[in-house]
């Protein structure tokens, strides 16, 4: 297939200072969950995007000096020459695929915790931003930088840029954003200096200007010097669009950087999940810049639609289409557009599991792309799979995310696949949950895989087919994969913090009941000790149906886990907006006579009651594994049917998030011949050396 001429503009080269990007697909710097200790993993995670057609791939934040240390969060570093080879690995791989490689040089100033290096933090005036989450709080303060510090700060940038050039990077960044070093000079409330670096905007922008000039002089003959700049806090109230200092900064520095990489100051806003922001939601923060500079502008917006990308360029918003999440979900997005296969794009669903992985300190995991982070250690490619023998047959029972992923990869490998689904719809939980407020994009997990399966002659799909063990034995395939999911229980959380049997009442419901259309009456209490999206989404859904809703949780925040995927603040705001009451740090210890009894989780154990007609418990899921257990219990039946392996995958094996189900289905499909045997995995190991 050939490219739709409508998308030709996306494949135009773009000049960036002394280098040229081969197209407009720009993989922006983003946290990857790998530090310098995982160079192979990191290089593979980046270079797979270059292979997939992204014209530029960047590192995540890369510390220029030990005084900028973000431990325990994984960050890259270029502290001395020993750090060059680990970066060269990624650069060489990117170059092999014809992409440019960029490095996001970073000094966190008062925003880096320095928990590992134990060096004092430094900032414009010794003021650091206030944190509202314990994990971000730091007991150490920062000291105000004197003139010598500023000279050193500039020198560290130059030294790191020279190392970056030695590693082969084509683009080096100055990072004036997101509460980091030079940005702290820019923000008037963090900069109280009275010297030439404080006061007027020109003074507050001086450090950024100087570093840009330093880098241009030091490496600008060969490397483009990009400025990553955050806008919205300078625009006034975060999120509001009004002319202010951000406009002045772009006008003032206009053509000094070779590239403007614009982003929102708030990571929460910049990475807003699909539940809270549409594709292209950054436009109000960045759309003004192109009128103020002749240099190329890049920005992100969770762009997965080539038409939306073209629109950004044609309307003069961006020159390069920046992407983190869309490039994680589909490293081959540009190639697919180039080859007229845009229907095959594995579109990011905006769930932000990738963000949570970084906070977890592990390589990025992705709901849509189970190969992300596995490129090096398991040799998984997002588009290529090892061929099967073309004869072996596999029966997959259940067409949720796990079953669909498994069947589509088995099909791609060339096996004879039968996918049996009890219901009339494919998609399992994503089909149901994508009807929750804000989760419509989650149906992409189903749609992408269904689209692939429908084009495969070797995959037969049977709907309305609830299989029993007898059916499976009668069918008699070489391998059986059971992907029958899980269901919510009415177990409650006991006072010892562990789930236990719940309350006997017709007015107690699970999320499955609510989603299946159960009739709830009166005020509703949702007791959430799952802490992810379900409690908050059900609260929204039921409030939308006119119920008084109170969300009770034993945590001290609503949907507490969503701090990890950057959704928590938005969830809380939504609850407030909708008038959903919240009761934190409480367990539900009784439900009778139209009221729930709440008991405080701390030692005083205060007991109160709230009137309610229905109690929804969002806590524990149990595997729907009866079929699997029956199959493995009957070894003779399997032998008679010629079945050589029976495996369970996804929620049927261990209930988890959708990302776990997809991964489990993918892994099973790649390893079907080996049964439960764990494939050897390559681990990165430190090299021992003498001091
Ligand atoms: P996962 O997230 O692990 O993919 P889901 O709950 O989303 O799990 O999907 C499980 C799917 O399995 C559902 O679509 C359900 O209808 C289907 N299913 C459950 N039991 C059977 C069965 N006995 N035969 C066929 N399909 C089944
Ligand atoms: Fe997109 Fe979710 Fe994958 Fe992140 S984890 S790239 S948000 S699909």
XYZ file of C-alpha atoms and ligand atoms in Angstrom:
726
model
C 0.000 0.000 0.000
C 1.184 3.508 -0.581
C 0.957 6.626 1.456
C -2.100 8.828 1.341
C -0.861 12.088 -0.285
C -2.799 13.954 2.388
C -0.059 12.894 4.795
C 2.917 13.822 2.591
C 3.517 16.919 4.669
C 4.350 14.721 7.682
C 7.274 13.264 5.794
C 8.935 16.527 4.855
C 12.420 17.019 6.303
C 12.842 19.804 8.838
C 16.054 21.735 9.298
C 17.050 22.116 12.962
C 20.171 24.293 13.175
C 23.080 22.338 11.693
C 21.131 19.064 11.388
C 18.058 17.937 9.486
C 15.259 15.765 10.799
C 14.204 13.357 8.059
C 10.505 13.890 8.804
C 8.182 15.612 11.259
C 7.750 12.679 13.657
C 9.560 13.704 16.793
C 9.917 11.436 19.798
C 10.213 13.999 22.578
C 12.315 13.512 25.694
C 10.330 11.448 28.151
C 10.946 9.435 31.261
C 11.616 5.841 30.391
C 12.135 4.244 33.783
C 15.701 3.265 32.953
C 18.817 4.984 34.213
C 22.381 4.587 32.994
C 22.418 1.205 34.728
C 20.231 -0.265 31.967
C 21.977 0.994 28.815
C 20.931 -1.872 26.549
C 17.322 -1.800 27.647
C 17.237 1.948 27.237
C 18.945 1.973 23.845
C 16.548 -0.677 22.555
C 13.492 1.168 23.894
C 14.598 4.334 22.108
C 15.955 2.861 18.921
C 12.839 0.834 18.259
C 11.135 4.185 17.700
C 13.851 5.163 15.209
C 13.326 1.862 13.437
C 9.615 2.579 13.369
C 10.175 5.815 11.480
C 10.400 8.551 14.123
C 12.760 11.099 12.625
C 14.150 12.207 15.986
C 14.457 10.247 19.210
C 15.520 11.806 22.469
C 16.759 10.648 25.834
C 14.727 11.410 28.915
C 16.059 13.914 31.434
C 19.818 13.545 31.574
C 21.602 14.996 34.555
C 24.650 17.115 33.764
C 26.196 16.990 37.239
C 25.884 15.058 40.525
C 24.295 18.116 42.111
C 21.215 17.187 40.107
C 20.120 13.761 41.237
C 16.503 12.593 41.085
C 16.919 9.253 42.866
C 15.000 7.051 43.406
C 13.372 7.992 40.104
C 15.414 6.680 37.185
C 17.191 9.426 35.233
C 19.965 9.436 32.658
C 23.276 11.111 33.337
C 26.346 12.511 31.634
C 28.488 13.239 34.659
C 31.856 12.303 33.229
C 33.436 10.639 30.219
C 32.640 7.177 31.594
C 28.994 7.956 30.909
C 29.573 8.560 27.199
C 29.590 4.955 25.903
C 26.219 4.063 27.448
C 24.666 6.930 25.515
C 26.582 6.155 22.347
C 24.764 2.833 22.315
C 21.446 4.583 21.805
C 22.830 7.204 19.426
C 24.411 4.602 17.161
C 21.206 2.603 17.068
C 19.147 5.690 16.205
C 21.604 6.649 13.467
C 21.512 3.155 11.986
C 17.814 3.730 11.379
C 18.343 7.189 9.895
C 17.021 9.160 12.875
C 18.576 12.051 14.728
C 19.377 11.516 18.403
C 18.799 14.200 21.013
C 19.750 14.490 24.666
C 17.721 16.395 27.201
C 20.457 17.905 29.338
C 18.978 18.617 32.726
C 19.794 20.263 35.983
C 16.992 20.038 38.506
C 18.275 22.887 40.711
C 16.052 22.993 43.775
C 13.719 20.495 42.140
C 16.151 17.570 42.257
C 16.090 15.693 45.519
C 19.810 14.757 45.599
C 18.837 11.877 47.880
C 21.575 9.687 46.463
C 24.478 12.090 45.979
C 23.630 14.018 49.182
C 24.876 17.224 47.615
C 23.012 20.349 48.653
C 20.335 21.409 46.197
C 20.795 24.813 44.670
C 18.313 27.216 43.179
C 17.847 30.838 42.201
C 16.916 32.047 45.680
C 16.814 28.963 47.882
C 13.075 28.528 47.340
C 11.658 25.234 46.212
C 8.158 24.453 45.047
C 5.717 23.121 47.603
C 4.869 19.451 47.287
C 1.550 17.966 48.286
C 2.550 14.314 48.093
C 4.870 12.700 50.648
C 6.848 10.903 47.931
C 7.858 14.239 46.426
C 8.529 16.011 49.701
C 12.112 16.562 50.661
C 13.417 17.317 54.083
C 16.509 18.959 52.600
C 16.173 22.538 51.426
C 18.088 24.283 48.672
C 20.664 27.015 48.872
C 20.674 30.187 46.812
C 23.227 30.145 44.000
C 25.988 32.739 44.102
C 27.899 33.998 41.078
C 30.429 31.199 41.311
C 27.636 28.632 41.346
C 26.155 30.234 38.267
C 29.514 30.060 36.483
C 29.810 26.409 37.463
C 26.225 25.737 36.419
C 27.024 27.067 32.952
C 30.267 25.132 32.784
C 28.547 21.858 33.703
C 26.141 22.413 30.838
C 29.019 22.992 28.439
C 30.959 19.965 29.670
C 27.885 17.739 29.390
C 27.123 19.083 25.913
C 30.674 18.246 24.797
C 30.269 14.743 26.164
C 26.938 14.511 24.355
C 28.651 15.519 21.146
C 31.293 12.841 21.749
C 28.512 10.307 22.202
C 27.286 11.380 18.771
C 24.125 13.269 19.715
C 22.712 15.595 17.071
C 20.556 17.724 19.374
C 21.399 18.977 22.848
C 18.753 20.516 25.046
C 18.613 23.343 27.498
C 15.809 22.542 29.906
C 13.990 25.584 31.217
C 10.810 24.070 32.449
C 8.873 22.030 34.947
C 10.282 23.700 38.050
C 13.855 22.707 37.168
C 17.073 24.772 37.374
C 16.890 27.624 34.868
C 13.098 27.735 35.138
C 13.456 28.592 38.808
C 15.309 31.695 37.694
C 12.521 32.565 35.297
C 9.637 32.307 37.739
C 9.279 35.541 39.730
C 7.990 33.762 42.826
C 11.060 31.523 42.937
C 13.550 34.201 42.025
C 14.036 36.952 44.592
C 17.491 37.930 43.435
C 18.536 41.546 43.272
C 21.521 41.038 40.954
C 21.516 40.827 37.153
C 19.804 37.414 37.352
C 16.744 38.713 39.200
C 14.089 41.362 38.826
C 13.152 42.131 35.231
C 12.208 39.326 32.872
C 15.336 40.016 30.876
C 17.372 39.384 34.022
C 15.428 36.277 35.002
C 15.868 34.865 31.494
C 19.580 35.690 31.524
C 20.742 32.259 32.681
C 18.747 30.488 29.985
C 20.120 32.866 27.372
C 23.681 32.395 28.585
C 23.443 28.603 28.550
C 21.955 28.656 25.051
C 24.805 30.899 23.889
C 27.407 28.767 25.680
C 26.155 25.575 24.059
C 25.940 27.120 20.624
C 29.509 28.232 20.924
C 30.721 24.924 22.361
C 28.920 22.410 20.150
C 26.639 24.432 17.876
C 28.708 23.767 14.773
C 27.635 20.140 14.856
C 24.710 19.900 17.257
C 21.398 21.704 17.233
C 20.679 23.466 20.512
C 17.052 23.053 21.538
C 15.220 24.851 24.298
C 12.637 22.910 26.221
C 10.431 25.522 27.736
C 7.335 25.269 29.919
C 4.625 27.762 29.331
C 1.470 27.544 31.362
C 2.636 28.749 34.748
C 4.056 31.788 33.062
C 0.709 32.261 31.397
C -0.889 33.011 34.755
C -3.263 30.635 36.448
C -2.197 27.182 35.224
C -4.439 26.099 32.411
C -5.734 29.511 31.495
C -4.747 31.053 28.226
C -3.675 34.637 28.555
C -0.832 36.622 27.159
C 1.981 36.999 29.625
C 5.639 36.350 30.202
C 5.713 33.126 28.210
C 5.003 35.203 25.106
C 7.682 37.669 26.086
C 10.252 34.923 26.675
C 9.611 33.378 23.276
C 9.809 36.849 21.653
C 12.953 37.701 23.555
C 14.871 34.508 22.808
C 13.062 34.030 19.514
C 15.688 32.676 17.113
C 18.425 31.896 19.614
C 17.513 28.222 20.083
C 17.554 26.053 16.974
C 14.334 24.425 18.158
C 11.594 25.290 20.615
C 10.208 22.282 22.465
C 7.171 23.632 24.282
C 5.345 21.953 27.060
C 3.105 22.645 29.981
C 4.837 23.294 33.299
C 2.726 20.775 35.082
C 3.459 17.146 34.322
C -0.068 16.345 35.418
C -1.472 18.709 32.792
C 1.026 17.730 30.124
C 0.359 14.031 30.559
C -3.353 14.335 31.259
C -4.953 10.977 30.694
C -7.664 10.460 28.120
C -10.129 10.520 30.977
C -9.380 14.195 31.469
C -8.052 15.585 28.185
C -8.572 15.116 24.491
C -5.926 14.672 21.813
C -4.284 18.049 21.136
C -5.155 19.494 24.546
C -1.811 21.340 24.733
C -2.650 23.674 21.902
C -3.731 26.598 24.117
C -0.326 26.480 25.839
C 1.865 26.314 22.771
C -0.139 27.654 19.849
C 1.153 31.209 20.161
C 4.839 30.440 19.716
C 5.232 30.021 15.997
C 4.242 33.637 15.410
C 7.175 34.720 17.576
C 10.033 32.660 16.172
C 11.237 31.502 12.797
C 12.741 28.369 14.372
C 10.883 25.050 14.338
C 8.457 24.354 17.159
C 7.642 20.940 18.583
C 4.963 20.044 21.086
C 3.012 17.032 22.247
C -0.696 16.277 22.357
C -1.138 12.490 22.447
C -1.511 12.610 18.685
C -2.466 9.296 17.149
C -4.516 10.563 14.230
C -2.488 11.577 11.161
C -5.226 14.051 10.264
C -4.859 15.778 13.621
C -1.087 15.904 13.037
C -1.513 17.441 9.597
C -3.934 19.964 11.034
C -1.356 21.067 13.630
C 1.134 21.773 10.872
C -1.241 23.348 8.375
C -2.702 25.643 11.021
C 0.780 26.792 12.036
C 0.719 25.387 15.568
C 3.653 23.002 15.297
C 6.409 22.109 12.834
C 7.240 18.763 14.375
C 4.730 16.373 15.902
C 6.032 15.549 19.328
C 5.098 12.283 20.941
C 5.909 10.277 23.989
C 2.852 8.101 24.600
C 1.811 7.567 20.973
C 5.364 6.453 20.214
C 5.352 4.070 23.161
C 2.022 2.540 22.170
C 3.112 2.237 18.562
C 6.804 2.677 17.769
C 5.899 2.021 14.118
C 3.245 4.717 13.848
C 5.183 6.760 11.222
C 5.942 3.677 9.127
C 2.290 2.675 9.140
C 1.228 6.116 7.933
C 3.985 6.071 5.342
C 2.797 2.731 4.019
C -0.889 3.643 3.970
C -1.582 1.333 6.895
C -2.928 3.906 9.332
C -5.773 1.523 10.239
C -3.109 -0.658 11.841
C -1.886 2.030 14.230
C -1.942 0.741 17.787
C -3.385 3.901 19.238
C -2.449 5.032 22.707
C -5.505 4.811 24.950
C -4.295 7.538 27.315
C -4.364 5.342 30.428
C -0.981 6.544 31.737
C 0.230 3.163 32.882
C 3.507 4.223 31.233
C 3.717 7.158 33.616
C 3.095 4.906 36.591
C 5.955 2.619 35.550
C 8.382 5.498 35.752
C 7.083 6.331 39.215
C 7.491 2.656 40.060
C 11.137 2.921 38.975
C 10.872 0.247 36.288
C 11.125 0.418 32.492
C 7.982 1.811 30.909
C 5.131 -0.645 30.538
C 2.332 0.056 28.099
C -1.213 -1.254 28.002
C -1.331 -1.239 24.223
C 2.239 -2.298 23.506
C 3.314 -5.263 25.636
C 6.736 -5.336 23.946
C 7.765 -1.941 25.323
C 10.684 -2.483 27.705
C 11.095 -6.081 26.519
C 12.959 -5.303 23.271
C 16.383 -6.075 24.633
C 15.894 -8.427 27.549
C 13.425 -10.702 25.775
C 14.149 -9.751 22.169
C 10.524 -8.822 21.544
C 9.799 -6.685 18.510
C 6.546 -4.707 18.392
C 5.787 -5.740 14.806
C 7.619 -8.994 14.205
C 7.005 -12.326 15.871
C 8.743 -15.665 15.298
C 6.763 -17.810 12.861
C 4.959 -20.881 14.146
C 4.768 -24.191 12.290
C 1.486 -23.400 10.503
C -0.079 -26.660 11.649
C -0.389 -26.512 15.396
C -3.867 -25.579 16.568
C -4.687 -23.411 19.566
C -8.065 -22.849 21.196
C -8.318 -19.542 23.076
C -11.315 -19.316 25.397
C -12.446 -15.781 26.186
C -12.005 -12.653 24.070
C -11.093 -9.996 26.616
C -7.798 -8.102 26.279
C -5.790 -11.208 27.200
C -7.594 -13.558 24.812
C -7.623 -11.032 21.971
C -3.928 -10.260 22.315
C -3.074 -13.939 22.535
C -5.214 -14.894 19.536
C -3.926 -12.030 17.390
C -0.262 -12.836 18.079
C -0.819 -16.577 17.620
C -2.561 -15.734 14.359
C 0.316 -13.537 13.292
C 2.676 -16.402 14.060
C 0.687 -18.581 11.685
C -0.983 -21.024 14.069
C -4.479 -22.373 13.463
C -6.363 -20.360 16.035
C -9.927 -20.623 17.318
C -11.172 -17.890 19.600
C -14.363 -18.699 21.498
C -16.213 -15.987 23.387
C -19.203 -16.571 25.644
C -20.828 -13.230 24.858
C -21.895 -11.645 21.617
C -19.316 -8.850 21.917
C -15.562 -9.177 21.862
C -13.384 -7.197 24.236
C -14.404 -8.523 27.655
C -13.834 -5.950 30.328
C -12.672 -3.187 27.971
C -15.948 -3.313 26.081
C -17.801 -2.890 29.351
C -15.461 -0.458 31.070
C -15.024 1.792 28.049
C -18.617 2.870 28.670
C -17.575 4.427 31.975
C -17.216 8.218 31.979
C -14.013 9.244 30.200
C -12.847 5.757 29.234
C -14.112 5.564 25.639
C -10.569 5.389 24.246
C -9.989 2.151 26.127
C -12.067 0.379 23.490
C -9.005 0.808 21.264
C -7.506 -2.200 23.069
C -10.299 -4.270 21.546
C -10.593 -2.488 18.222
C -6.926 -2.725 17.262
C -6.816 -6.463 17.922
C -10.197 -7.217 16.411
C -9.145 -5.400 13.251
C -6.032 -7.551 12.955
C -7.832 -10.795 13.712
C -10.531 -10.107 11.141
C -7.886 -9.968 8.424
C -6.377 -13.345 9.382
C -7.665 -16.399 7.547
C -6.129 -18.674 10.172
C -8.098 -17.202 13.099
C -11.720 -18.284 13.511
C -13.856 -16.354 15.967
C -16.956 -17.817 17.598
C -19.211 -15.507 19.605
C -22.049 -16.609 21.877
C -19.947 -19.661 22.699
C -19.631 -20.261 26.439
C -17.417 -23.342 26.540
C -17.455 -26.075 29.162
C -14.598 -28.488 29.828
C -16.482 -31.051 27.809
C -16.736 -28.671 24.843
C -12.999 -28.054 25.035
C -12.160 -31.751 25.089
C -14.527 -32.394 22.216
C -12.922 -29.623 20.237
C -9.506 -31.145 20.839
C -6.831 -28.600 19.843
C -3.088 -28.986 20.402
C -3.021 -26.191 22.982
C -5.727 -24.565 25.063
C -5.469 -21.071 26.475
C -8.069 -20.061 29.020
C -8.686 -16.311 29.197
C -11.995 -16.223 31.002
C -11.295 -13.142 33.111
C -12.251 -12.300 36.655
C -15.182 -10.900 38.553
C -15.594 -8.433 41.366
C -16.640 -9.817 44.725
C -18.617 -8.267 47.577
C -15.758 -8.974 49.986
C -15.182 -6.059 52.265
C -12.056 -4.891 54.043
C -11.729 -6.134 57.587
C -10.420 -4.075 60.457
C -7.086 -5.908 60.168
C -6.655 -4.491 56.668
C -7.378 -7.742 54.827
C -10.484 -8.534 52.758
C -13.125 -10.733 54.326
C -16.668 -11.856 53.540
C -19.008 -8.904 53.051
C -22.548 -8.060 54.128
C -25.552 -10.212 53.313
C -27.945 -7.789 51.653
C -29.725 -7.388 48.327
C -28.576 -3.797 48.317
C -24.857 -4.648 48.129
C -23.496 -4.466 44.601
C -20.244 -5.075 42.776
C -18.966 -2.983 39.853
C -20.008 -5.863 37.582
C -23.572 -5.515 38.863
C -23.607 -1.763 38.285
C -22.123 -2.107 34.814
C -24.643 -4.808 33.962
C -27.430 -2.311 34.724
C -28.465 -3.259 38.287
C -31.150 -1.043 39.735
C -29.710 0.926 42.649
C -32.012 2.955 44.842
C -31.497 6.003 46.998
C -28.215 7.496 48.069
C -25.269 5.304 47.153
C -22.132 4.622 49.146
C -19.146 3.352 47.172
C -16.588 1.660 49.346
C -13.317 1.766 47.419
C -10.281 -0.123 48.580
C -9.151 -0.962 45.036
C -7.832 2.619 44.713
C -7.605 2.723 40.899
C -10.171 4.134 38.449
C -13.224 1.961 39.131
C -14.402 3.630 42.342
C -14.095 7.155 40.958
C -15.608 6.256 37.587
C -18.597 4.552 39.201
C -19.073 7.555 41.456
C -19.213 9.747 38.357
C -21.544 7.371 36.567
C -23.988 7.085 39.447
C -23.890 10.797 40.189
C -24.708 11.368 36.530
C -27.776 9.194 37.047
C -28.934 11.484 39.805
C -27.866 9.549 42.920
C -26.399 11.196 45.977
C -22.981 9.538 46.079
C -20.461 9.188 48.892
C -17.129 7.580 48.171
C -15.621 5.955 51.245
C -12.019 4.805 51.218
C -9.537 3.556 53.761
C -6.852 5.614 51.996
C -6.258 9.300 52.613
C -7.042 10.290 49.036
C -9.610 9.483 46.425
C -8.460 6.820 43.927
C -5.182 6.878 45.828
C -3.184 4.744 43.398
C -3.838 7.265 40.624
C -1.118 9.431 42.059
C 1.118 7.001 40.190
C -0.408 7.680 36.773
C -0.812 11.423 37.332
C -4.599 11.312 37.519
C -5.211 11.825 41.207
C -5.525 15.610 41.227
C -7.936 15.502 38.304
C -9.997 12.753 39.919
C -10.293 14.791 43.098
C -11.293 17.919 41.172
C -13.910 15.945 39.290
C -15.384 14.598 42.535
C -15.620 18.120 43.929
C -17.146 19.491 40.720
C -19.803 16.806 40.675
C -20.688 17.127 44.344
C -19.553 13.616 45.198
C -18.888 13.403 48.905
C -15.727 11.690 50.106
C -14.907 9.978 53.381
C -11.208 9.239 53.734
C -9.472 6.927 56.231
C -12.600 4.920 56.983
C -13.651 1.326 56.583
C -17.229 0.217 56.131
C -17.899 -2.032 59.088
C -21.647 -2.498 58.819
C -24.562 -2.161 56.433
C -28.136 -2.548 57.641
C -31.406 -0.642 57.933
C -30.609 1.868 55.226
C -27.255 3.001 56.635
C -23.592 2.086 56.466
C -21.428 2.126 59.529
C -18.017 3.720 59.100
C -15.097 3.093 61.386
C -11.988 5.249 61.291
C -8.836 3.360 60.348
C -6.716 4.878 63.096
C -6.569 3.912 66.702
C -9.441 6.037 67.916
C -11.772 3.940 65.704
C -14.497 6.578 65.578
C -17.789 5.036 64.501
C -20.374 6.948 62.442
C -23.179 6.069 60.111
C -24.301 7.385 56.716
C -27.774 6.865 55.257
C -27.704 4.942 52.028
C -29.946 2.775 49.889
C -27.198 0.883 48.092
C -23.617 -0.071 48.875
C -21.183 -0.682 46.026
C -17.996 -2.463 46.995
C -14.937 -1.838 44.837
C -12.285 -3.991 46.353
C -11.377 -7.490 45.333
C -11.600 -9.439 42.083
C -11.453 -13.179 41.897
C -10.390 -15.207 38.856
C -13.109 -16.787 36.786
C -10.976 -19.924 36.550
C -13.421 -22.791 36.972
C -12.967 -23.943 33.380
C -9.192 -23.832 33.710
C -9.235 -25.801 36.944
C -11.533 -28.433 35.480
C -9.302 -28.827 32.434
C -6.058 -29.221 34.331
C -7.693 -31.567 36.842
C -8.650 -33.996 34.072
C -5.309 -35.085 32.646
C -6.825 -38.155 31.027
C -9.404 -36.010 29.273
C -6.635 -33.802 27.905
C -4.613 -36.823 26.785
C -7.619 -38.358 25.028
C -8.334 -35.051 23.299
C -4.699 -34.742 22.192
C -4.228 -31.510 24.148
C -0.584 -31.042 25.022
C -0.880 -27.880 27.130
C -3.513 -25.911 29.012
C -2.609 -22.440 30.189
C -4.523 -19.648 31.848
C -3.757 -16.043 31.084
C -4.870 -12.555 32.045
C -7.313 -11.943 34.849
C -8.221 -15.617 34.903
C -4.670 -16.326 36.002
C -4.238 -13.342 38.314
C -6.601 -10.365 38.275
C -4.805 -7.138 37.458
C -4.998 -4.053 35.274
C -5.562 -4.301 31.524
C -1.830 -3.866 30.964
C -1.214 -7.124 32.816
C -3.826 -9.014 30.818
C -2.417 -7.865 27.472
C 1.133 -8.696 28.523
C 0.076 -12.108 29.735
C -1.721 -12.848 26.450
C 1.281 -11.688 24.453
C 3.780 -13.714 26.436
C 1.655 -16.829 26.122
C 1.370 -16.433 22.356
C 5.126 -16.023 21.943
C 5.909 -19.023 24.094
C 3.019 -21.375 23.329
C 5.338 -24.196 22.261
C 7.210 -24.147 25.558
C 4.155 -24.434 27.792
C 4.586 -22.905 31.235
C 8.386 -23.017 30.925
C 9.789 -19.544 31.594
C 11.867 -18.284 28.690
C 15.417 -17.214 29.514
C 15.571 -13.469 30.058
C 18.698 -11.354 29.656
C 19.443 -9.191 32.692
C 21.736 -6.187 32.665
C 24.486 -6.497 35.232
C 26.930 -3.946 36.617
C 30.544 -4.381 35.572
C 32.841 -4.714 38.545
C 35.877 -2.481 38.619
C 38.512 -1.309 41.054
C 38.265 2.204 42.350
P -8.962 -10.463 30.576
O -8.782 -9.069 31.070
O -8.116 -11.437 31.276
O -8.857 -10.559 29.085
P -11.881 -10.267 30.575
O -12.721 -10.397 31.768
O -11.743 -8.929 29.967
O -10.469 -10.891 30.972
O -12.385 -11.224 29.446
C -12.758 -12.529 29.693
C -13.704 -12.958 28.582
O -13.905 -14.348 28.678
C -15.089 -12.307 28.677
O -15.384 -11.701 27.441
C -16.019 -13.478 28.955
O -17.277 -13.349 28.332
C -15.251 -14.643 28.367
N -15.581 -15.956 28.957
C -15.691 -16.250 30.276
N -15.959 -17.553 30.432
C -16.013 -18.105 29.184
C -16.243 -19.410 28.673
N -16.460 -20.422 29.492
N -16.219 -19.605 27.341
C -15.975 -18.570 26.510
N -15.745 -17.315 26.935
C -15.763 -17.089 28.256
Fe -0.700 5.188 25.970
Fe -1.468 3.804 28.102
Fe 0.512 2.915 26.529
Fe 0.906 5.032 28.070
S 0.475 2.962 28.743
S 1.488 4.818 25.945
S -1.056 6.013 27.985
S -1.605 3.155 25.989
